[in-house]
């Protein structure tokens, strides 16, 4: 693939960067409703959704550009999960579901999220047939933005394979319990007790070969890697500026050999995340097999972001622990996303399984 961005991709990144930079990343509010509205006004929330529902009709690489700038600017908005849920509805849902949900996602009036964990940290909820719909029972922890979302896209197990359904977090039988996260991003444990899901809210019925489940999972993981790329870029940029201004022994510390070595290693990690993430998104965009590339990208994103943000913290010295200085927030964001959607070790193990099955 060609790793050079197109003019369109450059424009998307620059526009997103401008919108995100207009907001104060230190504000504690989740979600940042003003930034959410600004992203919608700039037609960035529907960047990868089709034009017939108000989107821009671009691809996952362009969506990755938006996510990277949101990560770089520590944007407190649910753009990753809301967009991936919308993409799933567009790909697998009915025309009625598309018309009911996608225009609202594009204009920012609707928030969707995804309650799917294919890394198997917890068991999926169970679904039993109830007429043309389903009844759900089970518990899923760490569902991002569960209490803020209008609908949660859940995968629930049946004897014939998982079903993908839309659940109202305020429906009867649904209980959400807020959880604390490393960077403050909203998440909750969702308990489903006899939750009735009508046929109108069934996106995929009996996914026997797990195709739809993997389709959604792969896009969340690749998008998560794109956000971690932005987190690393932001931390590295802040560190470069600081080390080129901070003086010690009559010289800026960026000229010290040890600082150069650590900063250079952080730059290499960031570039590795960039190329592996771009390859994964590019293959998904073209309908090519990308299971291996997605795990490679998430491995680098999880491992690399921990090293990059840790290095940034250390190269700032004492000021790095000051809460009124922004560098620590990049470390918290990296830690929050490092283990979510499969840790580096989980994806390394998955790569081993894929290599073993191919031999």
mmCIF file of C-alpha atoms in Angstrom:
data_model
loop_
_atom_site.group_PDB
_atom_site.id
_atom_site.type_symbol
_atom_site.label_atom_id
_atom_site.label_comp_id
_atom_site.label_asym_id
_atom_site.label_seq_id
_atom_site.Cartn_x
_atom_site.Cartn_y
_atom_site.Cartn_z
ATOM 1 C CA UNK A 1 0.000 0.000 0.000
ATOM 2 C CA UNK A 2 0.960 3.656 -0.390
ATOM 3 C CA UNK A 3 1.486 5.180 3.063
ATOM 4 C CA UNK A 4 1.488 8.748 1.738
ATOM 5 C CA UNK A 5 -1.819 10.432 2.646
ATOM 6 C CA UNK A 6 -4.070 11.709 -0.097
ATOM 7 C CA UNK A 7 -5.053 15.372 -0.286
ATOM 8 C CA UNK A 8 -8.465 14.395 1.080
ATOM 9 C CA UNK A 9 -6.940 12.608 4.071
ATOM 10 C CA UNK A 10 -4.677 15.568 4.822
ATOM 11 C CA UNK A 11 -7.705 17.870 4.690
ATOM 12 C CA UNK A 12 -9.658 15.612 7.076
ATOM 13 C CA UNK A 13 -6.797 15.561 9.581
ATOM 14 C CA UNK A 14 -6.273 19.324 9.407
ATOM 15 C CA UNK A 15 -9.982 20.039 9.830
ATOM 16 C CA UNK A 16 -10.292 17.653 12.780
ATOM 17 C CA UNK A 17 -7.162 19.109 14.385
ATOM 18 C CA UNK A 18 -8.579 22.622 14.068
ATOM 19 C CA UNK A 19 -11.932 21.632 15.591
ATOM 20 C CA UNK A 20 -10.371 19.650 18.457
ATOM 21 C CA UNK A 21 -7.826 22.385 19.219
ATOM 22 C CA UNK A 22 -10.659 24.880 19.647
ATOM 23 C CA UNK A 23 -11.643 23.113 22.876
ATOM 24 C CA UNK A 24 -9.856 22.914 26.240
ATOM 25 C CA UNK A 25 -8.602 19.336 26.683
ATOM 26 C CA UNK A 26 -8.212 19.906 30.439
ATOM 27 C CA UNK A 27 -11.968 20.391 30.988
ATOM 28 C CA UNK A 28 -13.305 17.496 33.100
ATOM 29 C CA UNK A 29 -16.622 17.196 31.281
ATOM 30 C CA UNK A 30 -17.452 13.877 29.551
ATOM 31 C CA UNK A 31 -18.721 14.103 26.909
ATOM 32 C CA UNK A 32 -17.594 17.496 25.712
ATOM 33 C CA UNK A 33 -20.949 18.424 24.181
ATOM 34 C CA UNK A 34 -19.634 21.571 22.525
ATOM 35 C CA UNK A 35 -16.856 19.649 20.793
ATOM 36 C CA UNK A 36 -19.350 16.936 19.808
ATOM 37 C CA UNK A 37 -21.544 19.579 18.198
ATOM 38 C CA UNK A 38 -18.539 21.175 16.485
ATOM 39 C CA UNK A 39 -17.450 17.828 15.024
ATOM 40 C CA UNK A 40 -20.994 17.281 13.754
ATOM 41 C CA UNK A 41 -21.146 20.763 12.227
ATOM 42 C CA UNK A 42 -17.867 20.055 10.419
ATOM 43 C CA UNK A 43 -19.380 16.829 8.988
ATOM 44 C CA UNK A 44 -16.760 14.733 10.782
ATOM 45 C CA UNK A 45 -19.052 12.420 12.774
ATOM 46 C CA UNK A 46 -20.373 10.916 9.558
ATOM 47 C CA UNK A 47 -17.059 10.821 7.729
ATOM 48 C CA UNK A 48 -17.329 7.092 6.922
ATOM 49 C CA UNK A 49 -21.113 6.869 6.634
ATOM 50 C CA UNK A 50 -22.889 6.989 3.254
ATOM 51 C CA UNK A 51 -24.158 10.183 1.718
ATOM 52 C CA UNK A 52 -27.804 9.048 1.658
ATOM 53 C CA UNK A 53 -27.941 9.396 5.470
ATOM 54 C CA UNK A 54 -26.002 12.676 5.537
ATOM 55 C CA UNK A 55 -22.478 11.249 5.773
ATOM 56 C CA UNK A 56 -19.438 12.039 3.665
ATOM 57 C CA UNK A 57 -19.141 8.597 2.089
ATOM 58 C CA UNK A 58 -15.408 8.311 2.755
ATOM 59 C CA UNK A 59 -13.546 5.277 4.075
ATOM 60 C CA UNK A 60 -12.002 3.832 7.200
ATOM 61 C CA UNK A 61 -8.620 5.438 6.535
ATOM 62 C CA UNK A 62 -10.289 8.865 6.648
ATOM 63 C CA UNK A 63 -12.176 7.780 9.769
ATOM 64 C CA UNK A 64 -8.798 6.824 11.227
ATOM 65 C CA UNK A 65 -7.566 10.365 10.497
ATOM 66 C CA UNK A 66 -10.416 11.738 12.620
ATOM 67 C CA UNK A 67 -9.674 9.282 15.439
ATOM 68 C CA UNK A 68 -5.954 10.068 15.402
ATOM 69 C CA UNK A 69 -6.573 13.791 15.816
ATOM 70 C CA UNK A 70 -9.131 13.097 18.554
ATOM 71 C CA UNK A 71 -6.488 11.045 20.362
ATOM 72 C CA UNK A 72 -3.845 13.718 19.814
ATOM 73 C CA UNK A 73 -6.147 16.343 21.290
ATOM 74 C CA UNK A 74 -7.506 14.062 24.064
ATOM 75 C CA UNK A 75 -11.028 14.686 22.819
ATOM 76 C CA UNK A 76 -13.665 13.663 25.349
ATOM 77 C CA UNK A 77 -16.209 12.381 22.831
ATOM 78 C CA UNK A 78 -17.518 8.896 21.896
ATOM 79 C CA UNK A 79 -16.650 9.164 18.208
ATOM 80 C CA UNK A 80 -15.021 5.701 17.948
ATOM 81 C CA UNK A 81 -17.808 3.611 19.435
ATOM 82 C CA UNK A 82 -20.711 5.652 18.090
ATOM 83 C CA UNK A 83 -19.366 5.536 14.534
ATOM 84 C CA UNK A 84 -18.529 1.813 14.593
ATOM 85 C CA UNK A 85 -22.023 0.993 15.862
ATOM 86 C CA UNK A 86 -23.458 3.153 13.073
ATOM 87 C CA UNK A 87 -21.259 1.416 10.496
ATOM 88 C CA UNK A 88 -22.599 -1.945 11.713
ATOM 89 C CA UNK A 89 -26.184 -0.753 11.300
ATOM 90 C CA UNK A 90 -25.377 0.523 7.833
ATOM 91 C CA UNK A 91 -23.739 -2.788 6.847
ATOM 92 C CA UNK A 92 -26.095 -5.302 8.465
ATOM 93 C CA UNK A 93 -29.224 -3.454 9.596
ATOM 94 C CA UNK A 94 -32.542 -2.941 7.897
ATOM 95 C CA UNK A 95 -33.415 0.162 5.920
ATOM 96 C CA UNK A 96 -35.734 1.200 8.751
ATOM 97 C CA UNK A 97 -32.850 0.947 11.248
ATOM 98 C CA UNK A 98 -30.587 2.932 8.952
ATOM 99 C CA UNK A 99 -33.149 5.724 8.658
ATOM 100 C CA UNK A 100 -33.927 5.673 12.377
ATOM 101 C CA UNK A 101 -30.346 5.938 13.647
ATOM 102 C CA UNK A 102 -27.748 7.007 11.108
ATOM 103 C CA UNK A 103 -28.887 10.600 10.394
ATOM 104 C CA UNK A 104 -28.883 11.251 14.149
ATOM 105 C CA UNK A 105 -25.347 9.891 14.504
ATOM 106 C CA UNK A 106 -24.187 12.149 11.665
ATOM 107 C CA UNK A 107 -25.731 15.317 13.130
ATOM 108 C CA UNK A 108 -24.677 14.453 16.696
ATOM 109 C CA UNK A 109 -28.198 14.183 18.131
ATOM 110 C CA UNK A 110 -27.754 10.424 18.743
ATOM 111 C CA UNK A 111 -24.991 8.545 20.549
ATOM 112 C CA UNK A 112 -24.465 4.835 20.025
ATOM 113 C CA UNK A 113 -21.934 2.537 21.650
ATOM 114 C CA UNK A 114 -20.734 -1.045 21.390
ATOM 115 C CA UNK A 115 -20.898 -3.731 24.070
ATOM 116 C CA UNK A 116 -18.723 -6.381 22.421
ATOM 117 C CA UNK A 117 -15.606 -8.000 23.862
ATOM 118 C CA UNK A 118 -14.172 -10.617 21.529
ATOM 119 C CA UNK A 119 -11.058 -10.799 23.714
ATOM 120 C CA UNK A 120 -13.223 -12.989 25.954
ATOM 121 C CA UNK A 121 -12.470 -11.304 29.253
ATOM 122 C CA UNK A 122 -16.092 -11.952 30.211
ATOM 123 C CA UNK A 123 -18.814 -14.188 28.820
ATOM 124 C CA UNK A 124 -21.244 -12.634 26.357
ATOM 125 C CA UNK A 125 -24.876 -12.208 27.435
ATOM 126 C CA UNK A 126 -27.206 -15.057 26.498
ATOM 127 C CA UNK A 127 -30.223 -14.608 24.217
ATOM 128 C CA UNK A 128 -33.303 -16.835 24.094
ATOM 129 C CA UNK A 129 -35.912 -16.670 21.360
ATOM 130 C CA UNK A 130 -39.055 -14.683 22.175
ATOM 131 C CA UNK A 131 -41.362 -14.714 19.162
ATOM 132 C CA UNK A 132 -39.599 -12.727 16.443
ATOM 133 C CA UNK A 133 -37.343 -11.058 18.984
ATOM 134 C CA UNK A 134 -35.063 -12.133 21.807
ATOM 135 C CA UNK A 135 -34.796 -12.018 25.600
ATOM 136 C CA UNK A 136 -31.350 -11.129 26.970
ATOM 137 C CA UNK A 137 -29.727 -12.125 30.266
ATOM 138 C CA UNK A 138 -26.164 -11.563 31.409
ATOM 139 C CA UNK A 139 -23.574 -9.085 32.614
ATOM 140 C CA UNK A 140 -20.943 -7.207 30.624
ATOM 141 C CA UNK A 141 -18.453 -4.925 32.336
ATOM 142 C CA UNK A 142 -16.552 -1.914 31.044
ATOM 143 C CA UNK A 143 -19.058 -0.951 28.355
ATOM 144 C CA UNK A 144 -17.871 2.486 27.179
ATOM 145 C CA UNK A 145 -20.379 5.329 27.241
ATOM 146 C CA UNK A 146 -23.179 2.956 28.295
ATOM 147 C CA UNK A 147 -25.001 5.502 30.447
ATOM 148 C CA UNK A 148 -24.708 8.294 27.867
ATOM 149 C CA UNK A 149 -25.740 6.265 24.807
ATOM 150 C CA UNK A 150 -29.154 6.128 23.205
ATOM 151 C CA UNK A 151 -28.560 2.488 22.213
ATOM 152 C CA UNK A 152 -25.897 -0.144 22.916
ATOM 153 C CA UNK A 153 -24.999 -2.630 20.197
ATOM 154 C CA UNK A 154 -24.686 -5.947 22.036
ATOM 155 C CA UNK A 155 -23.579 -9.369 20.873
ATOM 156 C CA UNK A 156 -25.478 -12.134 22.683
ATOM 157 C CA UNK A 157 -24.966 -15.880 22.372
ATOM 158 C CA UNK A 158 -27.583 -18.299 21.073
ATOM 159 C CA UNK A 159 -27.412 -21.979 20.124
ATOM 160 C CA UNK A 160 -27.206 -20.909 16.464
ATOM 161 C CA UNK A 161 -24.509 -18.289 16.895
ATOM 162 C CA UNK A 162 -24.396 -14.746 18.298
ATOM 163 C CA UNK A 163 -27.063 -12.159 17.549
ATOM 164 C CA UNK A 164 -26.349 -8.437 17.306
ATOM 165 C CA UNK A 165 -29.062 -6.322 18.877
ATOM 166 C CA UNK A 166 -29.687 -2.715 19.880
ATOM 167 C CA UNK A 167 -30.543 -2.262 23.563
ATOM 168 C CA UNK A 168 -31.868 0.875 25.216
ATOM 169 C CA UNK A 169 -29.802 1.353 28.416
ATOM 170 C CA UNK A 170 -32.912 2.785 30.067
ATOM 171 C CA UNK A 171 -35.196 -0.142 29.151
ATOM 172 C CA UNK A 172 -36.850 -2.414 31.707
ATOM 173 C CA UNK A 173 -34.431 -5.034 32.982
ATOM 174 C CA UNK A 174 -31.305 -3.028 32.140
ATOM 175 C CA UNK A 175 -29.147 -1.863 35.033
ATOM 176 C CA UNK A 176 -26.012 0.214 34.531
ATOM 177 C CA UNK A 177 -23.396 0.706 37.228
ATOM 178 C CA UNK A 178 -20.794 3.382 36.540
ATOM 179 C CA UNK A 179 -17.146 2.312 36.711
ATOM 180 C CA UNK A 180 -14.037 4.373 37.353
ATOM 181 C CA UNK A 181 -11.547 4.397 34.485
ATOM 182 C CA UNK A 182 -7.920 5.481 34.331
ATOM 183 C CA UNK A 183 -8.532 8.618 32.276
ATOM 184 C CA UNK A 184 -12.097 9.289 33.377
ATOM 185 C CA UNK A 185 -13.788 8.068 30.175
ATOM 186 C CA UNK A 186 -17.338 6.954 31.047
ATOM 187 C CA UNK A 187 -17.866 3.207 31.288
ATOM 188 C CA UNK A 188 -20.321 0.983 33.098
ATOM 189 C CA UNK A 189 -21.154 -2.580 33.997
ATOM 190 C CA UNK A 190 -24.405 -3.433 32.234
ATOM 191 C CA UNK A 191 -26.645 -6.090 33.769
ATOM 192 C CA UNK A 192 -29.385 -7.520 31.560
ATOM 193 C CA UNK A 193 -32.234 -9.327 33.314
ATOM 194 C CA UNK A 194 -34.988 -10.586 31.049
ATOM 195 C CA UNK A 195 -34.524 -7.683 28.629
ATOM 196 C CA UNK A 196 -36.958 -7.951 25.734
ATOM 197 C CA UNK A 197 -35.541 -7.051 22.322
ATOM 198 C CA UNK A 198 -38.145 -6.587 19.596
ATOM 199 C CA UNK A 199 -37.454 -7.692 16.036
ATOM 200 C CA UNK A 200 -37.075 -4.024 15.038
ATOM 201 C CA UNK A 201 -33.944 -3.840 17.206
ATOM 202 C CA UNK A 202 -32.305 -7.016 15.885
ATOM 203 C CA UNK A 203 -29.437 -6.006 13.602
ATOM 204 C CA UNK A 204 -28.076 -9.508 12.883
ATOM 205 C CA UNK A 205 -30.052 -12.661 13.618
ATOM 206 C CA UNK A 206 -28.086 -15.885 14.333
ATOM 207 C CA UNK A 207 -24.607 -15.026 13.027
ATOM 208 C CA UNK A 208 -23.575 -18.671 12.583
ATOM 209 C CA UNK A 209 -20.084 -18.039 11.232
ATOM 210 C CA UNK A 210 -19.462 -15.021 13.532
ATOM 211 C CA UNK A 211 -18.867 -12.859 10.447
ATOM 212 C CA UNK A 212 -20.815 -9.833 11.699
ATOM 213 C CA UNK A 213 -19.317 -10.098 15.190
ATOM 214 C CA UNK A 214 -15.784 -10.135 13.791
ATOM 215 C CA UNK A 215 -16.654 -7.335 11.351
ATOM 216 C CA UNK A 216 -17.592 -5.035 14.237
ATOM 217 C CA UNK A 217 -14.741 -6.183 16.468
ATOM 218 C CA UNK A 218 -12.080 -5.584 13.832
ATOM 219 C CA UNK A 219 -13.223 -2.031 13.218
ATOM 220 C CA UNK A 220 -13.276 -1.164 16.916
ATOM 221 C CA UNK A 221 -9.780 -2.566 17.425
ATOM 222 C CA UNK A 222 -8.329 -0.830 14.362
ATOM 223 C CA UNK A 223 -10.012 2.428 15.394
ATOM 224 C CA UNK A 224 -8.646 2.083 18.913
ATOM 225 C CA UNK A 225 -5.144 1.756 17.456
ATOM 226 C CA UNK A 226 -5.708 4.942 15.445
ATOM 227 C CA UNK A 227 -6.650 6.807 18.621
ATOM 228 C CA UNK A 228 -3.553 5.502 20.412
ATOM 229 C CA UNK A 229 -1.470 6.740 17.483
ATOM 230 C CA UNK A 230 -2.827 10.217 18.128
ATOM 231 C CA UNK A 231 -2.125 9.930 21.857
ATOM 232 C CA UNK A 232 1.504 9.061 21.060
ATOM 233 C CA UNK A 233 1.811 11.888 18.547
ATOM 234 C CA UNK A 234 0.492 14.365 21.101
ATOM 235 C CA UNK A 235 2.824 13.158 23.845
ATOM 236 C CA UNK A 236 5.822 13.172 21.494
ATOM 237 C CA UNK A 237 5.046 16.686 20.214
ATOM 238 C CA UNK A 238 4.745 18.022 23.752
ATOM 239 C CA UNK A 239 8.025 16.352 24.732
ATOM 240 C CA UNK A 240 9.898 17.675 21.688
ATOM 241 C CA UNK A 241 8.795 21.212 22.481
ATOM 242 C CA UNK A 242 9.740 20.904 26.155
ATOM 243 C CA UNK A 243 13.181 19.352 25.620
ATOM 244 C CA UNK A 244 14.040 22.012 23.038
ATOM 245 C CA UNK A 245 13.207 24.781 25.528
ATOM 246 C CA UNK A 246 14.413 23.371 28.862
ATOM 247 C CA UNK A 247 18.044 24.279 29.565
ATOM 248 C CA UNK A 248 20.506 22.521 31.854
ATOM 249 C CA UNK A 249 24.252 23.191 32.151
ATOM 250 C CA UNK A 250 23.877 25.988 29.606
ATOM 251 C CA UNK A 251 22.370 23.754 26.886
ATOM 252 C CA UNK A 252 18.868 22.684 25.925
ATOM 253 C CA UNK A 253 18.383 19.133 27.140
ATOM 254 C CA UNK A 254 17.351 17.949 23.644
ATOM 255 C CA UNK A 255 21.057 18.027 22.788
ATOM 256 C CA UNK A 256 21.918 15.468 25.492
ATOM 257 C CA UNK A 257 22.689 12.025 24.093
ATOM 258 C CA UNK A 258 20.464 10.145 26.563
ATOM 259 C CA UNK A 259 17.501 12.391 25.761
ATOM 260 C CA UNK A 260 18.086 11.901 22.019
ATOM 261 C CA UNK A 261 18.144 8.118 22.393
ATOM 262 C CA UNK A 262 14.927 7.919 24.407
ATOM 263 C CA UNK A 263 13.124 10.422 22.174
ATOM 264 C CA UNK A 264 14.305 8.569 19.077
ATOM 265 C CA UNK A 265 12.976 5.262 20.390
ATOM 266 C CA UNK A 266 9.635 6.918 21.134
ATOM 267 C CA UNK A 267 9.528 8.269 17.582
ATOM 268 C CA UNK A 268 10.222 4.782 16.167
ATOM 269 C CA UNK A 269 7.409 3.301 18.271
ATOM 270 C CA UNK A 270 5.016 6.004 17.061
ATOM 271 C CA UNK A 271 5.903 5.382 13.423
ATOM 272 C CA UNK A 272 5.447 1.630 13.902
ATOM 273 C CA UNK A 273 1.954 2.262 15.260
ATOM 274 C CA UNK A 274 1.256 4.542 12.292
ATOM 275 C CA UNK A 275 2.208 2.120 9.516
ATOM 276 C CA UNK A 276 0.624 -0.954 11.096
ATOM 277 C CA UNK A 277 -2.619 0.902 11.850
ATOM 278 C CA UNK A 278 -2.795 2.377 8.347
ATOM 279 C CA UNK A 279 -2.261 -1.049 6.815
ATOM 280 C CA UNK A 280 -5.072 -2.557 8.918
ATOM 281 C CA UNK A 281 -7.521 0.239 8.048
ATOM 282 C CA UNK A 282 -6.525 0.148 4.366
ATOM 283 C CA UNK A 283 -7.153 -3.601 4.131
ATOM 284 C CA UNK A 284 -10.504 -3.299 5.882
ATOM 285 C CA UNK A 285 -11.471 -0.514 3.490
ATOM 286 C CA UNK A 286 -10.800 -2.764 0.518
ATOM 287 C CA UNK A 287 -12.558 -5.814 1.867
ATOM 288 C CA UNK A 288 -9.303 -7.761 2.257
ATOM 289 C CA UNK A 289 -8.535 -10.189 5.044
ATOM 290 C CA UNK A 290 -7.127 -8.135 7.913
ATOM 291 C CA UNK A 291 -7.364 -10.275 11.039
ATOM 292 C CA UNK A 292 -3.593 -10.653 11.308
ATOM 293 C CA UNK A 293 -2.879 -7.003 10.473
ATOM 294 C CA UNK A 294 -5.378 -5.774 13.080
ATOM 295 C CA UNK A 295 -3.722 -7.787 15.851
ATOM 296 C CA UNK A 296 -0.300 -6.548 14.703
ATOM 297 C CA UNK A 297 -1.555 -2.945 14.868
ATOM 298 C CA UNK A 298 -3.111 -3.359 18.313
ATOM 299 C CA UNK A 299 -0.007 -5.123 19.620
ATOM 300 C CA UNK A 300 2.152 -2.181 18.541
ATOM 301 C CA UNK A 301 -0.418 0.358 19.747
ATOM 302 C CA UNK A 302 -0.671 -1.199 23.225
ATOM 303 C CA UNK A 303 3.052 -1.851 23.696
ATOM 304 C CA UNK A 304 4.265 1.263 21.909
ATOM 305 C CA UNK A 305 1.888 3.722 23.560
ATOM 306 C CA UNK A 306 2.973 2.545 27.012
ATOM 307 C CA UNK A 307 6.616 3.167 26.101
ATOM 308 C CA UNK A 308 6.022 6.489 24.332
ATOM 309 C CA UNK A 309 3.882 8.065 27.044
ATOM 310 C CA UNK A 310 6.164 6.704 29.781
ATOM 311 C CA UNK A 311 9.191 8.199 28.024
ATOM 312 C CA UNK A 312 7.383 11.514 27.618
ATOM 313 C CA UNK A 313 6.622 11.533 31.322
ATOM 314 C CA UNK A 314 10.246 10.835 32.290
ATOM 315 C CA UNK A 315 11.811 13.330 29.875
ATOM 316 C CA UNK A 316 9.714 16.074 31.445
ATOM 317 C CA UNK A 317 11.356 15.441 34.810
ATOM 318 C CA UNK A 318 9.652 17.006 37.815
ATOM 319 C CA UNK A 319 7.108 18.988 35.822
ATOM 320 C CA UNK A 320 5.809 15.702 34.433
ATOM 321 C CA UNK A 321 4.076 14.931 37.735
ATOM 322 C CA UNK A 322 2.355 18.325 37.958
ATOM 323 C CA UNK A 323 -1.380 17.936 37.444
ATOM 324 C CA UNK A 324 -1.672 21.374 35.868
ATOM 325 C CA UNK A 325 0.730 20.300 33.091
ATOM 326 C CA UNK A 326 -0.832 18.165 30.327
ATOM 327 C CA UNK A 327 1.740 15.405 29.767
ATOM 328 C CA UNK A 328 0.316 13.074 32.432
ATOM 329 C CA UNK A 329 -3.026 12.989 30.641
ATOM 330 C CA UNK A 330 -1.454 11.261 27.644
ATOM 331 C CA UNK A 331 -0.124 8.535 29.945
ATOM 332 C CA UNK A 332 -3.587 8.072 31.483
ATOM 333 C CA UNK A 333 -5.241 7.854 28.067
ATOM 334 C CA UNK A 334 -2.702 5.303 26.871
ATOM 335 C CA UNK A 335 -3.172 3.201 30.001
ATOM 336 C CA UNK A 336 -6.947 3.324 29.636
ATOM 337 C CA UNK A 337 -6.810 1.984 26.071
ATOM 338 C CA UNK A 338 -3.757 -0.277 26.363
ATOM 339 C CA UNK A 339 -5.641 -3.268 27.794
ATOM 340 C CA UNK A 340 -9.086 -2.557 26.360
ATOM 341 C CA UNK A 341 -10.089 -4.612 23.303
ATOM 342 C CA UNK A 342 -7.299 -7.070 23.969
ATOM 343 C CA UNK A 343 -3.903 -6.405 25.528
ATOM 344 C CA UNK A 344 -0.638 -6.634 23.606
ATOM 345 C CA UNK A 345 -0.101 -10.135 24.991
ATOM 346 C CA UNK A 346 -3.614 -11.234 23.998
ATOM 347 C CA UNK A 347 -3.077 -10.060 20.418
ATOM 348 C CA UNK A 348 0.382 -11.640 20.348
ATOM 349 C CA UNK A 349 -1.233 -14.922 21.362
ATOM 350 C CA UNK A 350 -3.873 -14.440 18.696
ATOM 351 C CA UNK A 351 -1.156 -13.929 16.085
ATOM 352 C CA UNK A 352 0.431 -17.183 17.211
ATOM 353 C CA UNK A 353 -2.895 -18.974 16.714
ATOM 354 C CA UNK A 354 -3.283 -17.510 13.233
ATOM 355 C CA UNK A 355 0.258 -18.500 12.251
ATOM 356 C CA UNK A 356 -0.296 -21.983 13.630
ATOM 357 C CA UNK A 357 -3.535 -22.482 11.721
ATOM 358 C CA UNK A 358 -1.902 -21.269 8.490
ATOM 359 C CA UNK A 359 1.030 -23.688 8.706
#
